Every structure is written in structure tokens, then in C-alpha cells.
Short mmCIF file of C-alpha atoms and ligand atoms in Angstrom, two decimals:
data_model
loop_
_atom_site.label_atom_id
_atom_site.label_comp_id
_atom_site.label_asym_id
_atom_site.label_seq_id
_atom_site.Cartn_x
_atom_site.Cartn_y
_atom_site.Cartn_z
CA UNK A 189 0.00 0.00 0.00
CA UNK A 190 1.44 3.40 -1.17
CA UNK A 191 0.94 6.73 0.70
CA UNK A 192 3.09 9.78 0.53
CA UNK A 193 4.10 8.42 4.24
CA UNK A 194 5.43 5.29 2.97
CA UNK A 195 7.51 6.87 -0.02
CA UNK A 196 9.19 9.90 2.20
CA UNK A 197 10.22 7.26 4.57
CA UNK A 198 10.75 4.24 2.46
CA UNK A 199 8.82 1.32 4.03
CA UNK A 200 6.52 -0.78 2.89
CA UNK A 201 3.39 -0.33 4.98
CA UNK A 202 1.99 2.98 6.60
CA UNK A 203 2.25 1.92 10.28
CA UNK A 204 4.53 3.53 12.26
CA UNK A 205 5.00 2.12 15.91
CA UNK A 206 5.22 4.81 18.90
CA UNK A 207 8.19 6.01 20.32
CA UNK A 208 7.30 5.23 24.11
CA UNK A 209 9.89 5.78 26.62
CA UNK A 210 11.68 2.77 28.22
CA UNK A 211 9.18 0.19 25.62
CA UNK A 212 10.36 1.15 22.60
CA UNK A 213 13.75 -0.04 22.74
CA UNK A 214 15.91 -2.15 19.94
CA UNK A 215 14.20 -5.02 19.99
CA UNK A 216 10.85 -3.59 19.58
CA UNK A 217 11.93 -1.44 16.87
CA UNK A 218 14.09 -3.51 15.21
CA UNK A 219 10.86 -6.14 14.67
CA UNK A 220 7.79 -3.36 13.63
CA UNK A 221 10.81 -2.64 11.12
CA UNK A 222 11.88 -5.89 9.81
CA UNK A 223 7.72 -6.56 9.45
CA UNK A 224 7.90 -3.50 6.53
CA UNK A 225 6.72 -0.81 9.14
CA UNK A 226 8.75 2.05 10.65
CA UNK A 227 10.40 1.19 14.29
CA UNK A 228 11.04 3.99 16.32
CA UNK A 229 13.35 4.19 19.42
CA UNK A 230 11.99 6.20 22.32
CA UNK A 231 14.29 8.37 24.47
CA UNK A 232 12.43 9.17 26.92
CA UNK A 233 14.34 10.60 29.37
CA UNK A 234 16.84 8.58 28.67
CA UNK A 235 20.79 10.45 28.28
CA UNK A 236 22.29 10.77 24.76
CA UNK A 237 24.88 7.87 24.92
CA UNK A 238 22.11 5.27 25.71
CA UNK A 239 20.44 6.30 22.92
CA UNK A 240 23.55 5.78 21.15
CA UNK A 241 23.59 2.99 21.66
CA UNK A 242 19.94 1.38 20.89
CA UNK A 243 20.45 2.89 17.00
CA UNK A 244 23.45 0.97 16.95
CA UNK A 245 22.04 -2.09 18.13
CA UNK A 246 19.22 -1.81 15.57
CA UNK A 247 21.42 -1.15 12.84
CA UNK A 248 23.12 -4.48 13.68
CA UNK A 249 19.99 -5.97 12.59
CA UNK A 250 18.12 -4.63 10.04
CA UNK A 251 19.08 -2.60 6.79
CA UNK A 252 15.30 -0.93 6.96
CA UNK A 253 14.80 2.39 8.01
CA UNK A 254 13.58 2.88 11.77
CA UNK A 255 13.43 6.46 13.58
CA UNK A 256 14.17 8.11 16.93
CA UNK A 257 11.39 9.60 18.82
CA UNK A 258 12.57 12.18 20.78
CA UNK A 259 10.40 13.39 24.15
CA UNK A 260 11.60 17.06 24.00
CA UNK A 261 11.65 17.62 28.08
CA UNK A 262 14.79 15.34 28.30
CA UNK A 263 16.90 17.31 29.25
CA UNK A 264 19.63 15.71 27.33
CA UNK A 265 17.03 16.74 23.75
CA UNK A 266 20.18 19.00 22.51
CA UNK A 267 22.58 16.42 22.70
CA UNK A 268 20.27 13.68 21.01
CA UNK A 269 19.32 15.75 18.63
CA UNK A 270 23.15 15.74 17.48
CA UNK A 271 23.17 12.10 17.89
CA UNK A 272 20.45 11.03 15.38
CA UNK A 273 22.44 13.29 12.65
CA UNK A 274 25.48 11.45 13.92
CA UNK A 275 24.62 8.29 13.77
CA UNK A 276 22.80 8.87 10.40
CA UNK A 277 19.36 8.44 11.62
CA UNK A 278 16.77 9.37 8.69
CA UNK A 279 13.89 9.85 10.34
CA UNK A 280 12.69 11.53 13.84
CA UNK A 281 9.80 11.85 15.69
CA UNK A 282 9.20 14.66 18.52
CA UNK A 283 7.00 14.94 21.33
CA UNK A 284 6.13 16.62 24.26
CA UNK A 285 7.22 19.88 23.05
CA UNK A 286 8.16 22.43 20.06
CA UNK A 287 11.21 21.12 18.13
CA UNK A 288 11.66 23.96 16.17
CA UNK A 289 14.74 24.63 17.25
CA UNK A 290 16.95 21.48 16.10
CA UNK A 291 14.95 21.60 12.85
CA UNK A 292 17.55 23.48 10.45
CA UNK A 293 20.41 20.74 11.96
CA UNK A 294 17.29 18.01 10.47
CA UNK A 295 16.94 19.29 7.62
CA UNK A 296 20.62 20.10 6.72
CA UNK A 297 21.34 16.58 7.61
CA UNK A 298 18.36 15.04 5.42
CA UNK A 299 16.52 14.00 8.36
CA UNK A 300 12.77 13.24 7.69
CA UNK A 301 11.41 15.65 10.66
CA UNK A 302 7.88 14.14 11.87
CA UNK A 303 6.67 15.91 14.92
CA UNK A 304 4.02 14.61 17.33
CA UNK A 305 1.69 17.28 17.70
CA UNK A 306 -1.82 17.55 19.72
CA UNK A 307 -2.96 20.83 17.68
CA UNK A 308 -4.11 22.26 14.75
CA UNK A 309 -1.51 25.60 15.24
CA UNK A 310 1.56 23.07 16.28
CA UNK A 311 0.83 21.37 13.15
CA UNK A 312 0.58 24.73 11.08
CA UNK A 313 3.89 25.73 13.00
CA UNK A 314 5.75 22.49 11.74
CA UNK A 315 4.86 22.87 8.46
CA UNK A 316 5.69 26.43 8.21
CA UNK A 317 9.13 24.67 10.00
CA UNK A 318 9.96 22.14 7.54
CA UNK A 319 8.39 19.60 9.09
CA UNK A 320 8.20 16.41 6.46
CA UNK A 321 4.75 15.05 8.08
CA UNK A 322 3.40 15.44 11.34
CA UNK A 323 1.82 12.80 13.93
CA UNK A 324 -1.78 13.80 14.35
CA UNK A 325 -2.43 12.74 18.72
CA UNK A 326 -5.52 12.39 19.78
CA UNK A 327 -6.23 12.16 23.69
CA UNK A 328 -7.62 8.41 23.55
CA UNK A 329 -3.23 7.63 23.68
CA UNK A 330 -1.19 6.61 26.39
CA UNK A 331 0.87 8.85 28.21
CA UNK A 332 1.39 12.31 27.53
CA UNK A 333 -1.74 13.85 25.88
CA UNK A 334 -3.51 16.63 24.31
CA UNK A 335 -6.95 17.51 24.68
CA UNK A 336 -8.99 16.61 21.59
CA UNK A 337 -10.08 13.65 20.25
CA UNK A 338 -8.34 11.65 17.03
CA UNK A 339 -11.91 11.41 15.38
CA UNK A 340 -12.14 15.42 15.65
CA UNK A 341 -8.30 16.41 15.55
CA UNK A 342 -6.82 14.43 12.51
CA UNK A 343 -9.85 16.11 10.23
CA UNK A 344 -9.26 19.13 11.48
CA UNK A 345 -5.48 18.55 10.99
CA UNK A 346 -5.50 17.43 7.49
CA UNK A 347 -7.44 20.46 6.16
CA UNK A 348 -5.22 22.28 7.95
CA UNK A 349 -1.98 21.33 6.18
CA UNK A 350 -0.52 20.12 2.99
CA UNK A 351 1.86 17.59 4.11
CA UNK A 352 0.65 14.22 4.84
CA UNK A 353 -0.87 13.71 8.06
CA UNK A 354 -0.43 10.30 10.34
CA UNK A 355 -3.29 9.22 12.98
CA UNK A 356 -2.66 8.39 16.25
CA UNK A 357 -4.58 7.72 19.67
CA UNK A 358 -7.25 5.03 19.95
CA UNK A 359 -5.63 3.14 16.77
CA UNK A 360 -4.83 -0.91 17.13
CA UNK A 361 -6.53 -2.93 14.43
CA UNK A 362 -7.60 -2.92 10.36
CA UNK A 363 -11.10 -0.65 11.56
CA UNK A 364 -9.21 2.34 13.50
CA UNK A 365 -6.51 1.65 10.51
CA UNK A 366 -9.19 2.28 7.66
CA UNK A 367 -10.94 5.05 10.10
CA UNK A 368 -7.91 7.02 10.00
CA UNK A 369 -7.56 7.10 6.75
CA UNK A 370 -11.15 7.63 5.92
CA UNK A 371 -10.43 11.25 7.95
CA UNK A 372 -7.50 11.87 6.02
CA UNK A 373 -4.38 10.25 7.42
CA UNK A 374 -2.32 8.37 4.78
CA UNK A 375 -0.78 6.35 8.23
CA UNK A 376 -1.10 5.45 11.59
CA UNK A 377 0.60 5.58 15.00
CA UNK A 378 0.30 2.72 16.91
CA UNK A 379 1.63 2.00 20.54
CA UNK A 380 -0.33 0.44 23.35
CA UNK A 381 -0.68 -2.65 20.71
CA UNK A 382 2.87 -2.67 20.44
CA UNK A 383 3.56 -2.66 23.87
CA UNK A 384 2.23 -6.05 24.20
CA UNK A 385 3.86 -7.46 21.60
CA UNK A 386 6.35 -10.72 22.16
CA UNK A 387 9.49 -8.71 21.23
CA UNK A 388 8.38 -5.89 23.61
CA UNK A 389 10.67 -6.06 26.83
CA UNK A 390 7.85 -4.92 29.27
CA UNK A 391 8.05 -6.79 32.15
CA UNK A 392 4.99 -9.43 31.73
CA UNK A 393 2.86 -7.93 35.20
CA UNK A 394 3.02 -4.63 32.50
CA UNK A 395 1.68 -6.98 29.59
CA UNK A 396 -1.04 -8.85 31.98
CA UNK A 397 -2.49 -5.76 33.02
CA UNK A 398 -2.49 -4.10 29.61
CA UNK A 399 -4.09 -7.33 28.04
CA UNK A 400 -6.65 -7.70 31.20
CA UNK A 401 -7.47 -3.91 30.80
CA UNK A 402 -11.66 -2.96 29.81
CA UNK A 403 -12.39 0.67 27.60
CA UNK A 404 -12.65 2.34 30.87
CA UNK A 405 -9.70 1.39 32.67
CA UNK A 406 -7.55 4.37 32.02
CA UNK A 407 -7.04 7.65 34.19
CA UNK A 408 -5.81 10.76 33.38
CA UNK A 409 -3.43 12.50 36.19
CA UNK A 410 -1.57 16.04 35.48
CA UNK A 411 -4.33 17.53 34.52
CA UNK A 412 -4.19 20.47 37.02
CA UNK A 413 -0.33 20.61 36.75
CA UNK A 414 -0.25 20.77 32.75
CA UNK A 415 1.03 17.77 32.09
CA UNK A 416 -1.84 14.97 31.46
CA UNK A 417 -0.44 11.76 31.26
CA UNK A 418 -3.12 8.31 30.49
CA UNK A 419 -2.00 5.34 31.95
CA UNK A 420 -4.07 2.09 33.29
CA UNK A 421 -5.74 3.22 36.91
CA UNK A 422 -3.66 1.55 39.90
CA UNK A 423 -2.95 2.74 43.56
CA UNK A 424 -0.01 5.08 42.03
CA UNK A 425 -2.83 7.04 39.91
CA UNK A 426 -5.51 7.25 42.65
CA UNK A 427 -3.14 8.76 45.23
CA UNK A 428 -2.10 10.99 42.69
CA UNK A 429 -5.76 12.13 41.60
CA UNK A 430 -6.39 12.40 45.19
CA UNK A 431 -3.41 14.49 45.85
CA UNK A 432 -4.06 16.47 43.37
CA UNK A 433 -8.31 17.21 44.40
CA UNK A 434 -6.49 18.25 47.24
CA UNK A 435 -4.43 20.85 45.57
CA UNK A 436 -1.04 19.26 46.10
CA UNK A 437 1.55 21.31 44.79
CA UNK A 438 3.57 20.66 41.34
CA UNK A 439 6.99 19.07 43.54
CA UNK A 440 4.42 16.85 45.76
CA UNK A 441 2.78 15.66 42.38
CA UNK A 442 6.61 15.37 40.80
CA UNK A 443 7.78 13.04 43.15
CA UNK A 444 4.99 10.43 43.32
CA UNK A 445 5.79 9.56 39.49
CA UNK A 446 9.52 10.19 39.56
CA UNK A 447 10.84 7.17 37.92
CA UNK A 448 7.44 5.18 38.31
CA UNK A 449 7.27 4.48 34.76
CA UNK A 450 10.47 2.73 34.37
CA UNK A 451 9.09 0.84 37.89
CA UNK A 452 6.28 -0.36 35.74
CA UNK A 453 8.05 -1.40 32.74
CA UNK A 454 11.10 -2.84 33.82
CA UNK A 455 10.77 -3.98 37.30
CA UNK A 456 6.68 -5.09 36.97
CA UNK A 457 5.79 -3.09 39.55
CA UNK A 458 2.11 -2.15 38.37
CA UNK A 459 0.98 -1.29 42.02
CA UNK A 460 3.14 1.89 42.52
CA UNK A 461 4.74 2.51 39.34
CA UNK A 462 2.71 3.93 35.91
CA UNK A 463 1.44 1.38 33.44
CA UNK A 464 0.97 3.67 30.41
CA UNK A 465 -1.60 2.75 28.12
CA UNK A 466 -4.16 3.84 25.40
CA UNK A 467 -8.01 3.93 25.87
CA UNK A 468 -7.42 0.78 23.32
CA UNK A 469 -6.22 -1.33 25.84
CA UNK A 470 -9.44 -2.94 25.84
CA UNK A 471 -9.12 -4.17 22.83
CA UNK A 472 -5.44 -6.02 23.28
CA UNK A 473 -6.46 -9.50 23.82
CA UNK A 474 -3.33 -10.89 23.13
CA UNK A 475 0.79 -11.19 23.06
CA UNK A 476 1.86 -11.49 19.24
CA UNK A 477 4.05 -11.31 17.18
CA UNK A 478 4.88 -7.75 15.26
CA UNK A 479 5.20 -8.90 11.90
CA UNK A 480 1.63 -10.56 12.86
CA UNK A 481 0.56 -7.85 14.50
CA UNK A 482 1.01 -5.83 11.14
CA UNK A 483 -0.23 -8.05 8.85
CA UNK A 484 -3.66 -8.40 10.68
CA UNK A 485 -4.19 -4.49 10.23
CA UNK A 486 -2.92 -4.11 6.73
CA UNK A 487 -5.14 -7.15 5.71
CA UNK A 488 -8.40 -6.23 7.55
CA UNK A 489 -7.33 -2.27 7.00
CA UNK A 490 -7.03 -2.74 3.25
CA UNK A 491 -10.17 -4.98 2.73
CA UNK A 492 -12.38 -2.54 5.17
CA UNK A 493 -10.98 0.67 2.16
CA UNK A 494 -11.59 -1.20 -0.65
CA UNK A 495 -15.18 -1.94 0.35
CA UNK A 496 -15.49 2.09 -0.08
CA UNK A 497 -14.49 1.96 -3.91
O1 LIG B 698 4.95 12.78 23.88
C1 LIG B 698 3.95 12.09 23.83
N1 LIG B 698 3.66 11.14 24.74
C2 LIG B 698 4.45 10.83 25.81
S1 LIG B 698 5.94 11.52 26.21
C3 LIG B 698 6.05 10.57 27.56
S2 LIG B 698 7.42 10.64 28.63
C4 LIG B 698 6.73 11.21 30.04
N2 LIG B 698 6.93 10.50 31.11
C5 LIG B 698 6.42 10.88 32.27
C6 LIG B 698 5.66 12.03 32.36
C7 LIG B 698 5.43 12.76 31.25
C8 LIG B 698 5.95 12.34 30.06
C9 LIG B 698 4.98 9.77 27.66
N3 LIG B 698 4.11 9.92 26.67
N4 LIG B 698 3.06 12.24 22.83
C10 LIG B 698 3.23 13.23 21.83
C11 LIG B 698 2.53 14.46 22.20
N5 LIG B 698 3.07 15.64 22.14
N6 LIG B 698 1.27 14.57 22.66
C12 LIG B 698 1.03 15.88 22.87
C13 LIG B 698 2.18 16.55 22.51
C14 LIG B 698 2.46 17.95 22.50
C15 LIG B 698 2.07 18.79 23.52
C16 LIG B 698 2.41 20.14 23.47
C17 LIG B 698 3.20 18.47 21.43
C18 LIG B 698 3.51 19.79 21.39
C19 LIG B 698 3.11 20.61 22.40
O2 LIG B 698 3.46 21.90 22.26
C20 LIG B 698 3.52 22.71 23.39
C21 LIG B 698 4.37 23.87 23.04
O3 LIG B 698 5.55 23.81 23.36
O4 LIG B 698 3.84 24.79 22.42
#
């Protein structure tokens, strides 16, 4: 399947897998790009050497293209910035922020710049930028979010701009594939499918919970402190939304999630730590495969379009 997504960036199907700190590391991308779809690495807040290193280890493996994602409140985003056009990385993702600023090192370099936005002015600003495509977000994702909808933003977003638009939030199988593109998007996002995925490193408590999830099992927390973050309600998000009805200051708020995601993910700690997750979830049933993973959307995705001819 052809889209202006897949011939900027060279793969052979228009699913690109979310860059989600600590889950996408090599081995995750390394399979969604193998299976014909673009990998990305996720930062996180993760310092420039380690991310160094996870592009190296996926170039050990795979001739495809994969990307970087990079969450712009590291505060180590200056120095990974360099390292992508370093290491020869062609394609980045951004989010969590306004990378405007590394965008002329990008583009000199003949990165493909694709910024995660949550806006219809971000994604006018990126274009006016450079910006090669831009990741439309809508609120139904894990972790950090906007505040509108895919099913209103990624309309919105593709009037809005001339260069391709990608759909993400609330996207894991062939019917949120086709949906997306029915609004415009000429690709998807995907993450919280991903994250249970075999060659996902989550720690399996992570994976259980994601896979046991319902539609209503997420919360948001942040939302007073301007930071909303979804993840899969546990103690760690009901102290927090407690803390925060009772006005708990930005520090208090800081410290109860300092380092709980990484508790989640690598250590299983699902009790205390921060199980990001889509409002999706509920429809993970299963560990599989990526490869399998992509083929089930593409073939359901592409049979669901053509019905439309
Ligand atoms: O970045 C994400 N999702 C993320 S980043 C992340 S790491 C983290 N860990 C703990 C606490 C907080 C974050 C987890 N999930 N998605 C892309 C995204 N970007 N969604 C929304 C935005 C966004 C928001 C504001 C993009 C631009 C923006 O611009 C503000 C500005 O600077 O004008």
C-alpha cells in the first residue's frame, strides 16, 4: 500500500510504531521494522549515549529504516538531537514539546522531521518549520496527551496542512486503521498494541495488566499541573488524583511519578509505578508477534478501504 508516508520514509506499509519511553527499545523497533513498518526508538528521558547505543544495536539488525522519537523535556534533547544526525538516523519523531529549534540541523542533515503534535496551530507551525509530516495525537493515547479527540483532531489537521498527516490515539486494528484514513491520514501511530507485543521487553505484570485492561480502565493524572499523562488506573494514579483534588503542589505531584514508569516497565511493579496505556487497551487480547501484529491491520485495513471503492 502506497501513501506519501510510505515513499518519504521508504517502508513498505503505513504503520509507524510509537516512540514510548523505556518500551520502545531495539528489539521492539528492530521487529515493527523488519515486518515493513517504521520502528522507532523512544528516548524518553533517557541520556544521549544510551540512545547511542539502541540505534546501533538496531542497525546491527536490520538494513530498513527505523526512527528516533525524541520526548523534548529530556533534558539531554540538545545532545540527542546531534546524535540522530550522527549516527545517520533518517527519520525523527518529537514529542512533548516544540522542536523547532533542532529543525535546520534536520533538515541540513536530510533528516525526515515528523513531529508529534496535539494541535491544529503546532501542526501549522511544523509545516511552516519544515516539518516532512506530522503525527496527528488524539487524547484516547497513552501517556502524555492533548486535549482533543483523534476522530475530531486528525480532520481538522488534514485540512489544515498540505503535508501528509499520520493518525494516532485510539488506533490498534484494520477498523481504527481504515478510520484514519477515511479522515484523512495516509498512516497510523500505533503503541499500546505494540507494547504487548512478544518482542516488547515490558516486564509481563506490564503486559497482563495491559491485556486484562476494559475501555474504561484508564485515568488521566496532570491535569491540574499541565502535564496529562493516560496510563491504566492503579494505587499510584488514585493517590495521585487524590493528591491532586487536594491541591497538592507541582513538587508533591513530581515526586509520586519520579521514575514510576520505568518501575512499571522494567521492574513489573504495576501497584506503585505507571502502566501507560491507550483507551485501546481494551481491545489487546493478546501477546503477538509484530510482523503478525502488522499483517492483521494491513489485511483487515485494506479490505475494510476497498469496500469504499
Ligand atoms: O509525547 C507524547 N507522549 C508521551 S511523552 C512521555 S514521557 C513522560 N513520562 C512521564 C511524564 C510525562 C511524560 C509519555 N508519553 N506524545 C506526543 C505528544 N506531544 N502529545 C502531545 C504533545 C504535544 C504537547 C504540546 C506536542 C507539542 C506541544 O506543544 C507545546 C508547546 O511547546 O507549544
Amino acid at each position: 500500500m502506497k501513501t506519501r508516508v510510505t515513499e518519504i520514509l521508504g517502508i513498505e506499509y503505513p504503520i509507524i510504531q510509537g516512540g514510548m519511553a523505556w518500551v520502545a527499545e531495539h528489539h521492539l523497533a528492530a521487529a515493527v521494522s523488519k515486518a515493513g513498518g517504521l520502528g522507532i526508538i523512544g528516548a524518553g528521558g533517557a541520556p544521549a549515549e544510551f540512545v547511542r547505543e539502541q540505534i546501533q544495536l538496531v542497525k546491527k539488525v536490520t538494513d530498513k529504516p527505523f526512527g528516533v522519537n525524541i520526548m523534548l523535556m529530556n533534558p539531554e534533547a540538545d545532545a540527542i538531537a546531534q546524535v540522530v544526525v550522527d549516527e545517520g538516523v533518517k527519520v525523527v519523531t518529537t514529542g512533548a514539546g516544540n522542536p523547532s529549534k533542532y529543525m535546520k540541523l534536520w533538515k541540513m542533515a536530510g533528516v525526515k522531521v515528523i513531529p508529534v503534535i496535539a494541535s491544529v496551530a503546532m501542526a501549522k507551525l511544523m509545516q511552516r518549520g519544515g516539518a516532512d509530516a506530522v503525527v496527528a495525537e488524539g487524547m484516547e493515547s497513552g501517556g502524555h496527551i492533548g486535549s482533543i479527540t483523534t476522530m475530531s483532531l486528525v480532520p481538522q489537521i488534514v485540512d489544515a496542512v498540505e503535508i501528509p498527516v499520520i493518525a494516532a490515539g485510539g488506533i490498534a486494528d484494520g477498523r481504527g486503521f481504515a478510520a484514519a484514513f477515511m479522515l484523512g491520514a495516509e498512516a497510523v501511530q500505533i503503541g499500546t498494541r505494540f507494547v504487548a507485543a512478544t518482542e516488547s521487553i515490558v516486564h509481563d505484570n506490564y503486559k497482563a495488566m495491559l491485556i486484562k485492561a476494559k475501555d474504561i480502565d484508564s485515568a488521566v493524572t496532570g491535569m491540574t499541573t499541565g502535564h496529562p499523562v493516560r496510563s491504566i488506573r492503579n494505587k499510584m494514579t488514585k493517590e495521585y488524583l487524590k493528591m491532586e483534588k487536594e491541591g497538592a503542589d507541582f513538587m508533591e505531584l513530581e515526586k509520586l511519578t519520579l521514575g514510576s514508569l520505568r518501575k512499571a516497565v522494567m521492574e513489573g511493579d504495576v501497584v506503585n509505578g505507571t502502566v501507560m496505556a491507550g483507551q485501546i487497551a481494551g481491545l489487546v487480547k493478546k501477546e503477538q508477534p509484530c510482523k503478525e501484529i502488522i499483517t492483521e491491520i494491513m489485511e483487515q485495513g485494506s479490505l475494510l478501504l476497498g469496500k469504499t471503492d
